[in-house]
mmCIF file of C-alpha atoms in Angstrom:
data_model
loop_
_atom_site.group_PDB
_atom_site.id
_atom_site.type_symbol
_atom_site.label_atom_id
_atom_site.label_comp_id
_atom_site.label_asym_id
_atom_site.label_seq_id
_atom_site.Cartn_x
_atom_site.Cartn_y
_atom_site.Cartn_z
ATOM 1 C CA UNK A 1 66.818 56.921 93.815
ATOM 2 C CA UNK A 2 64.798 56.545 90.587
ATOM 3 C CA UNK A 3 66.118 58.285 87.527
ATOM 4 C CA UNK A 4 64.592 61.776 87.525
ATOM 5 C CA UNK A 5 67.676 63.710 86.439
ATOM 6 C CA UNK A 6 66.919 66.954 84.618
ATOM 7 C CA UNK A 7 68.224 66.843 81.038
ATOM 8 C CA UNK A 8 71.740 68.152 80.603
ATOM 9 C CA UNK A 9 71.019 69.641 77.194
ATOM 10 C CA UNK A 10 68.016 70.891 75.281
ATOM 11 C CA UNK A 11 66.257 68.269 73.169
ATOM 12 C CA UNK A 12 64.033 69.080 70.194
ATOM 13 C CA UNK A 13 60.430 67.864 70.350
ATOM 14 C CA UNK A 14 60.941 66.239 66.962
ATOM 15 C CA UNK A 15 63.775 64.109 68.398
ATOM 16 C CA UNK A 16 61.473 62.796 71.133
ATOM 17 C CA UNK A 17 58.832 61.982 68.512
ATOM 18 C CA UNK A 18 61.403 60.184 66.364
ATOM 19 C CA UNK A 19 62.670 58.170 69.337
ATOM 20 C CA UNK A 20 59.131 57.175 70.387
ATOM 21 C CA UNK A 21 58.211 56.174 66.834
ATOM 22 C CA UNK A 22 61.285 53.944 66.638
ATOM 23 C CA UNK A 23 60.645 52.462 70.071
ATOM 24 C CA UNK A 24 57.036 51.715 69.068
ATOM 25 C CA UNK A 25 58.165 49.929 65.904
ATOM 26 C CA UNK A 26 60.641 47.883 67.952
ATOM 27 C CA UNK A 27 57.900 47.062 70.491
ATOM 28 C CA UNK A 28 55.680 45.631 67.760
ATOM 29 C CA UNK A 29 58.598 43.830 66.099
ATOM 30 C CA UNK A 30 59.718 42.073 69.266
ATOM 31 C CA UNK A 31 56.128 41.351 70.319
ATOM 32 C CA UNK A 32 55.678 39.389 67.108
ATOM 33 C CA UNK A 33 58.809 37.383 67.937
ATOM 34 C CA UNK A 34 57.763 36.679 71.529
ATOM 35 C CA UNK A 35 54.148 35.872 70.617
ATOM 36 C CA UNK A 36 54.924 33.580 67.705
ATOM 37 C CA UNK A 37 52.388 30.833 66.831
ATOM 38 C CA UNK A 38 54.386 28.205 68.745
ATOM 39 C CA UNK A 39 53.576 30.189 71.916
ATOM 40 C CA UNK A 40 49.927 30.849 70.983
ATOM 41 C CA UNK A 41 48.523 29.494 74.252
ATOM 42 C CA UNK A 42 50.837 31.531 76.500
ATOM 43 C CA UNK A 43 50.215 34.897 78.088
ATOM 44 C CA UNK A 44 52.760 37.582 77.225
ATOM 45 C CA UNK A 45 54.114 40.381 79.403
ATOM 46 C CA UNK A 46 57.128 42.582 78.714
ATOM 47 C CA UNK A 47 58.343 46.158 78.801
ATOM 48 C CA UNK A 48 59.583 47.272 75.397
ATOM 49 C CA UNK A 49 60.704 50.538 76.981
ATOM 50 C CA UNK A 50 62.966 48.680 79.424
ATOM 51 C CA UNK A 51 64.549 46.630 76.622
ATOM 52 C CA UNK A 52 65.038 49.716 74.434
ATOM 53 C CA UNK A 53 66.600 51.618 77.338
ATOM 54 C CA UNK A 54 69.067 48.866 78.259
ATOM 55 C CA UNK A 55 70.123 48.318 74.654
ATOM 56 C CA UNK A 56 70.180 52.074 74.060
ATOM 57 C CA UNK A 57 72.781 52.372 76.799
ATOM 58 C CA UNK A 58 74.721 49.459 75.342
ATOM 59 C CA UNK A 59 74.673 50.997 71.869
ATOM 60 C CA UNK A 60 76.511 54.049 73.201
ATOM 61 C CA UNK A 61 79.659 51.943 73.085
ATOM 62 C CA UNK A 62 79.021 50.082 69.832
ATOM 63 C CA UNK A 63 80.857 50.869 66.612
ATOM 64 C CA UNK A 64 81.132 49.676 63.025
ATOM 65 C CA UNK A 65 78.730 47.050 61.745
ATOM 66 C CA UNK A 66 77.662 46.269 65.318
ATOM 67 C CA UNK A 67 76.075 49.689 65.812
ATOM 68 C CA UNK A 68 74.593 49.565 62.291
ATOM 69 C CA UNK A 69 72.803 46.294 63.112
ATOM 70 C CA UNK A 70 71.714 47.491 66.547
ATOM 71 C CA UNK A 71 70.272 50.704 65.144
ATOM 72 C CA UNK A 72 68.350 48.795 62.487
ATOM 73 C CA UNK A 73 66.841 46.225 64.868
ATOM 74 C CA UNK A 74 66.095 48.764 67.595
ATOM 75 C CA UNK A 75 64.809 51.309 65.044
ATOM 76 C CA UNK A 76 67.196 53.934 66.389
ATOM 77 C CA UNK A 77 67.205 56.468 63.542
ATOM 78 C CA UNK A 78 68.654 59.424 65.439
ATOM 79 C CA UNK A 79 72.429 59.974 65.404
ATOM 80 C CA UNK A 80 74.178 59.042 68.637
ATOM 81 C CA UNK A 81 74.646 62.649 69.721
ATOM 82 C CA UNK A 82 70.859 63.171 69.756
ATOM 83 C CA UNK A 83 69.602 59.618 70.504
ATOM 84 C CA UNK A 84 70.962 59.470 74.049
ATOM 85 C CA UNK A 85 69.869 63.008 75.026
ATOM 86 C CA UNK A 86 66.412 62.139 73.683
ATOM 87 C CA UNK A 87 66.301 59.079 75.952
ATOM 88 C CA UNK A 88 67.362 61.275 78.864
ATOM 89 C CA UNK A 89 64.631 63.834 78.160
ATOM 90 C CA UNK A 90 61.975 61.146 77.681
ATOM 91 C CA UNK A 91 62.956 59.425 80.943
ATOM 92 C CA UNK A 92 62.673 62.774 82.700
ATOM 93 C CA UNK A 93 59.261 63.543 81.198
ATOM 94 C CA UNK A 94 57.903 60.113 82.087
ATOM 95 C CA UNK A 95 59.053 60.103 85.706
ATOM 96 C CA UNK A 96 58.707 63.781 86.623
ATOM 97 C CA UNK A 97 54.959 63.646 87.177
ATOM 98 C CA UNK A 98 52.236 63.248 89.784
ATOM 99 C CA UNK A 99 49.157 61.074 90.195
ATOM 100 C CA UNK A 100 50.908 57.699 89.890
ATOM 101 C CA UNK A 101 54.231 56.029 90.629
ATOM 102 C CA UNK A 102 56.611 55.563 87.721
ATOM 103 C CA UNK A 103 60.295 55.041 88.302
ATOM 104 C CA UNK A 104 63.020 54.204 85.816
ATOM 105 C CA UNK A 105 66.524 53.292 86.966
ATOM 106 C CA UNK A 106 69.722 52.245 85.211
ATOM 107 C CA UNK A 107 73.029 50.921 86.528
ATOM 108 C CA UNK A 108 76.338 49.659 85.151
ATOM 109 C CA UNK A 109 77.991 46.752 86.950
ATOM 110 C CA UNK A 110 81.628 46.595 85.879
ATOM 111 C CA UNK A 111 84.106 43.871 86.709
ATOM 112 C CA UNK A 112 86.675 45.287 89.101
ATOM 113 C CA UNK A 113 89.464 45.075 86.507
ATOM 114 C CA UNK A 114 87.448 46.620 83.636
ATOM 115 C CA UNK A 115 88.324 50.125 82.579
ATOM 116 C CA UNK A 116 85.394 51.927 80.932
ATOM 117 C CA UNK A 117 86.159 54.674 78.446
ATOM 118 C CA UNK A 118 85.298 58.092 79.962
ATOM 119 C CA UNK A 119 83.151 59.033 76.937
ATOM 120 C CA UNK A 120 80.933 55.960 77.426
ATOM 121 C CA UNK A 121 80.676 56.471 81.188
ATOM 122 C CA UNK A 122 79.669 60.100 80.669
ATOM 123 C CA UNK A 123 76.902 59.292 78.153
ATOM 124 C CA UNK A 124 75.399 56.579 80.363
ATOM 125 C CA UNK A 125 75.557 58.820 83.442
ATOM 126 C CA UNK A 126 74.342 62.052 81.818
ATOM 127 C CA UNK A 127 71.408 60.615 79.871
ATOM 128 C CA UNK A 128 70.512 57.346 81.638
ATOM 129 C CA UNK A 129 71.515 58.192 85.216
ATOM 130 C CA UNK A 130 73.539 54.977 85.224
ATOM 131 C CA UNK A 131 76.156 55.013 87.965
ATOM 132 C CA UNK A 132 79.012 52.514 87.819
ATOM 133 C CA UNK A 133 79.377 49.893 90.522
ATOM 134 C CA UNK A 134 82.341 47.559 90.717
ATOM 135 C CA UNK A 135 81.769 43.815 91.166
ATOM 136 C CA UNK A 136 83.978 40.734 91.088
ATOM 137 C CA UNK A 137 82.294 38.376 88.630
ATOM 138 C CA UNK A 138 84.722 35.620 89.601
ATOM 139 C CA UNK A 139 82.278 35.200 92.482
ATOM 140 C CA UNK A 140 79.082 34.878 90.424
ATOM 141 C CA UNK A 141 76.734 34.049 93.302
ATOM 142 C CA UNK A 142 77.610 37.233 95.204
ATOM 143 C CA UNK A 143 77.509 39.312 92.006
ATOM 144 C CA UNK A 144 74.081 37.951 91.006
ATOM 145 C CA UNK A 145 72.765 38.553 94.531
ATOM 146 C CA UNK A 146 73.910 42.193 94.429
ATOM 147 C CA UNK A 147 72.363 42.882 91.011
ATOM 148 C CA UNK A 148 69.138 41.042 91.841
ATOM 149 C CA UNK A 149 68.769 42.985 95.099
ATOM 150 C CA UNK A 150 69.147 46.284 93.220
ATOM 151 C CA UNK A 151 66.509 45.206 90.673
ATOM 152 C CA UNK A 152 64.163 44.101 93.447
ATOM 153 C CA UNK A 153 64.599 47.419 95.275
ATOM 154 C CA UNK A 154 63.945 49.463 92.136
ATOM 155 C CA UNK A 155 60.790 47.492 91.279
ATOM 156 C CA UNK A 156 59.249 47.475 94.779
ATOM 157 C CA UNK A 157 60.103 43.762 95.138
ATOM 158 C CA UNK A 158 58.048 42.847 92.051
ATOM 159 C CA UNK A 159 61.000 41.581 89.963
ATOM 160 C CA UNK A 160 63.094 39.065 91.869
ATOM 161 C CA UNK A 161 65.913 36.774 90.765
ATOM 162 C CA UNK A 162 66.425 38.422 87.380
ATOM 163 C CA UNK A 163 69.862 36.871 86.951
ATOM 164 C CA UNK A 164 70.834 33.296 87.633
ATOM 165 C CA UNK A 165 74.401 33.076 88.925
ATOM 166 C CA UNK A 166 75.234 30.568 86.174
ATOM 167 C CA UNK A 167 74.920 33.413 83.627
ATOM 168 C CA UNK A 168 77.910 35.162 85.209
ATOM 169 C CA UNK A 169 81.527 34.110 85.526
ATOM 170 C CA UNK A 170 85.177 34.936 85.018
ATOM 171 C CA UNK A 171 84.654 36.151 81.440
ATOM 172 C CA UNK A 172 81.823 38.524 82.480
ATOM 173 C CA UNK A 173 83.074 42.084 82.179
ATOM 174 C CA UNK A 174 79.984 44.292 82.355
ATOM 175 C CA UNK A 175 76.264 44.032 83.096
ATOM 176 C CA UNK A 176 73.956 46.888 82.100
ATOM 177 C CA UNK A 177 70.609 46.909 83.880
ATOM 178 C CA UNK A 178 67.358 48.813 83.499
ATOM 179 C CA UNK A 179 64.449 48.589 85.925
ATOM 180 C CA UNK A 180 61.015 50.151 85.523
ATOM 181 C CA UNK A 181 58.155 50.204 88.034
ATOM 182 C CA UNK A 182 54.612 51.517 87.645
ATOM 183 C CA UNK A 183 51.696 51.688 90.038
ATOM 184 C CA UNK A 184 48.598 53.625 89.077
ATOM 185 C CA UNK A 185 44.995 53.733 90.193
ATOM 186 C CA UNK A 186 42.206 53.860 87.631
ATOM 187 C CA UNK A 187 40.666 57.265 87.085
ATOM 188 C CA UNK A 188 37.367 55.401 87.558
ATOM 189 C CA UNK A 189 37.837 52.425 89.866
ATOM 190 C CA UNK A 190 35.800 49.242 89.700
ATOM 191 C CA UNK A 191 33.509 48.381 92.593
ATOM 192 C CA UNK A 192 34.756 45.062 93.972
ATOM 193 C CA UNK A 193 31.158 44.152 94.851
ATOM 194 C CA UNK A 194 30.439 43.933 91.114
ATOM 195 C CA UNK A 195 33.257 41.446 90.412
ATOM 196 C CA UNK A 196 31.931 37.980 89.649
ATOM 197 C CA UNK A 197 33.409 34.675 88.545
ATOM 198 C CA UNK A 198 32.475 34.318 84.879
ATOM 199 C CA UNK A 199 33.586 32.207 81.882
ATOM 200 C CA UNK A 200 36.627 33.252 79.847
ATOM 201 C CA UNK A 201 36.437 31.775 76.348
ATOM 202 C CA UNK A 202 39.745 30.349 75.097
ATOM 203 C CA UNK A 203 40.701 30.206 71.424
ATOM 204 C CA UNK A 204 40.469 26.413 71.633
ATOM 205 C CA UNK A 205 36.754 26.607 72.414
ATOM 206 C CA UNK A 206 37.250 25.695 76.066
ATOM 207 C CA UNK A 207 36.167 27.890 78.971
ATOM 208 C CA UNK A 208 37.918 28.846 82.200
ATOM 209 C CA UNK A 209 36.462 30.797 85.106
ATOM 210 C CA UNK A 210 37.950 34.237 85.764
ATOM 211 C CA UNK A 211 37.056 37.092 88.153
ATOM 212 C CA UNK A 212 35.350 39.581 85.800
ATOM 213 C CA UNK A 213 35.192 43.196 86.997
ATOM 214 C CA UNK A 214 32.368 45.479 85.859
ATOM 215 C CA UNK A 215 31.611 49.179 85.561
ATOM 216 C CA UNK A 216 29.598 51.484 83.333
ATOM 217 C CA UNK A 217 31.309 54.756 82.535
ATOM 218 C CA UNK A 218 32.612 56.985 79.740
ATOM 219 C CA UNK A 219 35.792 55.762 78.045
ATOM 220 C CA UNK A 220 37.662 56.430 74.841
ATOM 221 C CA UNK A 221 36.338 53.726 72.516
ATOM 222 C CA UNK A 222 36.578 52.524 68.933
ATOM 223 C CA UNK A 223 35.610 49.526 66.849
ATOM 224 C CA UNK A 224 35.800 48.009 63.392
ATOM 225 C CA UNK A 225 34.468 44.785 61.891
ATOM 226 C CA UNK A 226 36.943 42.547 63.777
ATOM 227 C CA UNK A 227 38.005 44.549 66.793
ATOM 228 C CA UNK A 228 36.971 46.692 69.763
ATOM 229 C CA UNK A 229 39.416 49.123 71.367
ATOM 230 C CA UNK A 230 39.042 50.747 74.776
ATOM 231 C CA UNK A 231 41.353 53.129 76.637
ATOM 232 C CA UNK A 232 41.252 53.320 80.431
ATOM 233 C CA UNK A 233 43.099 56.290 81.964
ATOM 234 C CA UNK A 234 44.934 56.165 85.259
ATOM 235 C CA UNK A 235 44.665 58.938 87.830
ATOM 236 C CA UNK A 236 46.348 62.050 86.486
ATOM 237 C CA UNK A 237 45.175 61.151 82.965
ATOM 238 C CA UNK A 238 48.761 60.909 81.670
ATOM 239 C CA UNK A 239 49.109 57.130 81.442
ATOM 240 C CA UNK A 240 46.481 54.704 80.232
ATOM 241 C CA UNK A 241 45.836 51.049 79.522
ATOM 242 C CA UNK A 242 44.578 50.200 76.048
ATOM 243 C CA UNK A 243 42.726 46.930 75.468
ATOM 244 C CA UNK A 244 42.513 45.589 71.898
ATOM 245 C CA UNK A 245 39.747 42.997 71.930
ATOM 246 C CA UNK A 246 39.051 40.764 68.888
ATOM 247 C CA UNK A 247 35.377 40.037 68.287
ATOM 248 C CA UNK A 248 35.932 36.266 68.465
ATOM 249 C CA UNK A 249 37.805 34.074 70.969
ATOM 250 C CA UNK A 250 40.095 32.810 68.185
ATOM 251 C CA UNK A 251 40.617 36.268 66.661
ATOM 252 C CA UNK A 252 43.861 37.265 68.389
ATOM 253 C CA UNK A 253 46.270 35.676 65.834
ATOM 254 C CA UNK A 254 44.647 37.722 63.068
ATOM 255 C CA UNK A 255 44.992 40.882 65.156
ATOM 256 C CA UNK A 256 48.645 40.082 65.871
ATOM 257 C CA UNK A 257 49.394 39.477 62.186
ATOM 258 C CA UNK A 258 47.976 42.924 61.409
ATOM 259 C CA UNK A 259 49.820 44.662 64.244
ATOM 260 C CA UNK A 260 51.679 47.457 62.468
ATOM 261 C CA UNK A 261 52.414 51.015 63.544
ATOM 262 C CA UNK A 262 49.985 52.339 60.905
ATOM 263 C CA UNK A 263 47.184 50.036 62.046
ATOM 264 C CA UNK A 264 47.866 50.777 65.699
ATOM 265 C CA UNK A 265 47.638 54.504 64.949
ATOM 266 C CA UNK A 266 44.267 53.949 63.262
ATOM 267 C CA UNK A 267 42.979 51.716 66.044
ATOM 268 C CA UNK A 268 43.861 54.386 68.609
ATOM 269 C CA UNK A 269 41.670 57.044 66.940
ATOM 270 C CA UNK A 270 39.076 56.827 69.695
ATOM 271 C CA UNK A 271 36.091 58.875 70.816
ATOM 272 C CA UNK A 272 34.373 59.194 74.182
ATOM 273 C CA UNK A 273 31.490 56.728 74.598
ATOM 274 C CA UNK A 274 29.357 55.398 77.412
ATOM 275 C CA UNK A 275 30.558 51.814 77.816
ATOM 276 C CA UNK A 276 29.407 48.836 79.849
ATOM 277 C CA UNK A 277 32.814 47.347 80.615
ATOM 278 C CA UNK A 278 33.754 43.870 81.836
ATOM 279 C CA UNK A 279 37.470 43.293 82.386
ATOM 280 C CA UNK A 280 39.164 40.292 84.033
ATOM 281 C CA UNK A 281 41.438 40.651 87.001
ATOM 282 C CA UNK A 282 44.749 39.381 85.733
ATOM 283 C CA UNK A 283 48.326 38.746 86.670
ATOM 284 C CA UNK A 284 50.881 37.979 83.974
ATOM 285 C CA UNK A 285 54.578 37.283 84.603
ATOM 286 C CA UNK A 286 57.204 36.330 82.062
ATOM 287 C CA UNK A 287 60.948 35.821 81.894
ATOM 288 C CA UNK A 288 62.719 35.888 78.560
ATOM 289 C CA UNK A 289 66.193 35.222 77.237
ATOM 290 C CA UNK A 290 66.208 37.540 74.222
ATOM 291 C CA UNK A 291 69.573 36.616 72.733
ATOM 292 C CA UNK A 292 68.269 34.357 69.968
ATOM 293 C CA UNK A 293 65.321 36.701 69.353
ATOM 294 C CA UNK A 294 67.543 39.734 68.804
ATOM 295 C CA UNK A 295 70.010 37.710 66.729
ATOM 296 C CA UNK A 296 67.188 36.491 64.476
ATOM 297 C CA UNK A 297 65.943 40.061 64.143
ATOM 298 C CA UNK A 298 69.333 41.050 62.680
ATOM 299 C CA UNK A 299 71.579 41.938 65.622
ATOM 300 C CA UNK A 300 73.954 38.999 65.221
ATOM 301 C CA UNK A 301 77.298 40.792 65.392
ATOM 302 C CA UNK A 302 76.696 42.115 68.918
ATOM 303 C CA UNK A 303 76.552 38.507 70.176
ATOM 304 C CA UNK A 304 79.540 37.263 68.152
ATOM 305 C CA UNK A 305 82.501 36.320 70.354
ATOM 306 C CA UNK A 306 84.956 35.717 67.507
ATOM 307 C CA UNK A 307 85.766 39.275 66.585
ATOM 308 C CA UNK A 308 82.639 40.628 64.882
ATOM 309 C CA UNK A 309 81.228 42.327 67.988
ATOM 310 C CA UNK A 310 82.594 45.856 68.201
ATOM 311 C CA UNK A 311 82.036 47.583 71.529
ATOM 312 C CA UNK A 312 85.324 49.447 71.451
ATOM 313 C CA UNK A 313 83.461 52.563 72.572
ATOM 314 C CA UNK A 314 82.948 50.925 75.984
ATOM 315 C CA UNK A 315 86.396 49.418 76.355
ATOM 316 C CA UNK A 316 88.913 48.858 73.588
ATOM 317 C CA UNK A 317 90.976 46.111 75.220
ATOM 318 C CA UNK A 318 88.661 43.262 76.241
ATOM 319 C CA UNK A 319 86.892 42.353 72.968
ATOM 320 C CA UNK A 320 83.464 42.820 74.550
ATOM 321 C CA UNK A 321 80.380 41.086 73.176
ATOM 322 C CA UNK A 322 76.854 40.512 74.483
ATOM 323 C CA UNK A 323 76.440 37.038 75.964
ATOM 324 C CA UNK A 324 72.852 37.405 77.251
ATOM 325 C CA UNK A 325 69.917 39.805 77.280
ATOM 326 C CA UNK A 326 67.604 38.756 80.116
ATOM 327 C CA UNK A 327 64.196 40.368 80.597
ATOM 328 C CA UNK A 328 61.543 39.812 83.237
ATOM 329 C CA UNK A 329 58.162 41.542 83.498
ATOM 330 C CA UNK A 330 55.086 41.521 85.688
ATOM 331 C CA UNK A 331 51.645 43.106 85.163
ATOM 332 C CA UNK A 332 48.757 42.879 87.641
ATOM 333 C CA UNK A 333 45.306 44.416 87.093
ATOM 334 C CA UNK A 334 42.565 44.635 89.718
ATOM 335 C CA UNK A 335 39.627 46.853 90.740
ATOM 336 C CA UNK A 336 41.877 49.663 91.992
ATOM 337 C CA UNK A 337 44.344 49.876 89.127
ATOM 338 C CA UNK A 338 47.564 48.359 87.844
ATOM 339 C CA UNK A 339 50.961 47.377 89.151
ATOM 340 C CA UNK A 340 53.616 46.655 86.544
ATOM 341 C CA UNK A 341 57.357 46.171 86.686
ATOM 342 C CA UNK A 342 60.132 44.970 84.447
ATOM 343 C CA UNK A 343 63.888 44.679 84.320
ATOM 344 C CA UNK A 344 66.413 44.047 81.588
ATOM 345 C CA UNK A 345 70.040 42.959 81.938
ATOM 346 C CA UNK A 346 72.562 43.068 79.112
ATOM 347 C CA UNK A 347 75.456 40.793 80.091
ATOM 348 C CA UNK A 348 78.723 41.500 78.305
ATOM 349 C CA UNK A 349 81.639 39.088 78.264
ATOM 350 C CA UNK A 350 85.121 39.661 77.000
ATOM 351 C CA UNK A 351 88.139 37.615 76.082
ATOM 352 C CA UNK A 352 91.543 37.731 74.501
ATOM 353 C CA UNK A 353 93.237 35.341 72.147
ATOM 354 C CA UNK A 354 90.113 33.579 70.953
ATOM 355 C CA UNK A 355 89.563 31.719 74.223
ATOM 356 C CA UNK A 356 85.842 32.538 74.430
ATOM 357 C CA UNK A 357 83.055 29.948 74.301
ATOM 358 C CA UNK A 358 80.423 30.134 71.470
ATOM 359 C CA UNK A 359 78.273 32.076 72.163
ATOM 360 C CA UNK A 360 38.446 52.524 64.847
ATOM 361 C CA UNK A 361 35.405 53.418 63.205
ATOM 362 C CA UNK A 362 32.651 55.879 64.428
ATOM 363 C CA UNK A 363 30.004 54.280 66.622
ATOM 364 C CA UNK A 364 26.313 55.086 67.089
ATOM 365 C CA UNK A 365 25.483 57.208 70.160
ATOM 366 C CA UNK A 366 24.338 54.469 72.548
ATOM 367 C CA UNK A 367 26.063 52.538 75.365
ATOM 368 C CA UNK A 368 28.648 50.089 74.080
ATOM 369 C CA UNK A 369 29.305 46.648 75.492
ATOM 370 C CA UNK A 370 32.990 45.812 75.947
ATOM 371 C CA UNK A 371 33.269 42.360 77.469
ATOM 372 C CA UNK A 372 36.896 41.202 77.649
ATOM 373 C CA UNK A 373 36.017 37.554 78.243
ATOM 374 C CA UNK A 374 38.224 36.235 75.456
ATOM 375 C CA UNK A 375 41.911 36.603 74.467
ATOM 376 C CA UNK A 376 43.042 40.227 74.088
ATOM 377 C CA UNK A 377 46.123 42.397 73.712
ATOM 378 C CA UNK A 378 46.984 45.209 76.133
ATOM 379 C CA UNK A 379 49.282 48.232 76.240
ATOM 380 C CA UNK A 380 50.242 50.582 79.052
ATOM 381 C CA UNK A 381 51.299 53.821 77.414
ATOM 382 C CA UNK A 382 52.164 57.426 78.061
ATOM 383 C CA UNK A 383 49.412 59.504 76.464
ATOM 384 C CA UNK A 384 51.599 62.557 75.851
ATOM 385 C CA UNK A 385 54.563 60.983 74.065
ATOM 386 C CA UNK A 386 52.843 57.774 72.927
ATOM 387 C CA UNK A 387 55.565 55.642 74.549
ATOM 388 C CA UNK A 388 54.544 52.025 75.131
ATOM 389 C CA UNK A 389 55.860 51.190 78.604
ATOM 390 C CA UNK A 390 54.366 47.697 78.931
ATOM 391 C CA UNK A 391 52.738 45.370 76.454
ATOM 392 C CA UNK A 392 51.288 41.902 76.441
ATOM 393 C CA UNK A 393 48.353 39.621 75.885
ATOM 394 C CA UNK A 394 45.982 37.656 78.097
ATOM 395 C CA UNK A 395 44.943 34.401 76.456
ATOM 396 C CA UNK A 396 44.516 31.928 79.298
ATOM 397 C CA UNK A 397 43.797 32.568 83.002
ATOM 398 C CA UNK A 398 45.550 29.304 83.889
ATOM 399 C CA UNK A 399 48.746 29.848 81.866
ATOM 400 C CA UNK A 400 51.815 30.064 84.093
ATOM 401 C CA UNK A 401 54.537 30.961 81.557
ATOM 402 C CA UNK A 402 57.016 28.808 83.429
ATOM 403 C CA UNK A 403 58.697 27.872 80.162
ATOM 404 C CA UNK A 404 61.435 30.366 79.345
ATOM 405 C CA UNK A 405 62.545 31.420 75.925
ATOM 406 C CA UNK A 406 66.111 30.634 74.954
ATOM 407 C CA UNK A 407 66.791 27.800 77.397
ATOM 408 C CA UNK A 408 67.901 29.651 80.496
ATOM 409 C CA UNK A 409 70.087 27.465 82.677
ATOM 410 C CA UNK A 410 68.512 25.884 85.717
ATOM 411 C CA UNK A 411 68.978 27.440 89.122
ATOM 412 C CA UNK A 412 72.073 26.234 90.898
ATOM 413 C CA UNK A 413 70.893 24.492 94.058
ATOM 414 C CA UNK A 414 74.319 24.362 95.664
#
């Protein structure tokens, strides 16, 4: 069952706003890491909300310098006793709605000899709906199959094979998972008869053919000298997709370098306009190993297996540390609407005796032309809270994103 638990305690509106603001800052921070210049020709797709949720759960058991670093990188500014209730309330608000499908689920997978502290288990159950399931990680293939099946079920079979069995083993003590699934129809659907194969102009100057959808309707719209912004609501008018479209095919790096919370707030000051809209059908999938990314962002202690990691609030006997943070996301856009899914797994190992391995401006009142036939950035967000659920960019219709960040181990063919 998706997480739709009513909150167990009252949460102030200001706490929700603070949590969302921090999550948004983290979303932009990690986007800049994932979309670095070395990956300029790759499409990007991820769910910052899924990553924040999984690491939010994990932080409930962190202490000392480990929690200080986690809070700084994740932009968690609320104290623990209000952070986790705020997550619980936000999850409830996001999923307790009609007009579209949005499910958020969390689960703890504990090694069968791991004893979780009751305080940690209560926080993760009360505010994240994360039940505890016992697994024997000495049998990594069976454990990975169980976790992957749960992720697949919670994402309507959109996220498969999140964890490779070679990421698990005898030192694995705990895996924390988050899964998010969204399916929404456009408030104004595209007519498939209007979709035509048209050129998509790459930053390199080359062209690729792409199915370009078309409609003329009223949308929230804004522009400045370098950028057009358009917001497309889904049925129910609670969630929307925002497209940030540079004026030139090679303009996305400049947009990304200016991607701050202040600029995003300004870019999202939109007004209703009649717009002639062309938007490509797209499908973007990506799998990421975020360990090095999060370490480089300042969360090094959590991954340290020589005593610096302090997760004594989860279990104070097994010297827990994070060995991997694996994330996989999928976004598909067509004439009817959008399907999007993502999952995040935080794998925690433990050891004793040091035997661990290393580890927009006003526009004139006339129809606008918004032709997304060049690289652009997209967000799927909750209009009420401002939460960014999914984020990414579309730079090349032919990009496959088969290369994985962080050197994930190859699938075991045995």
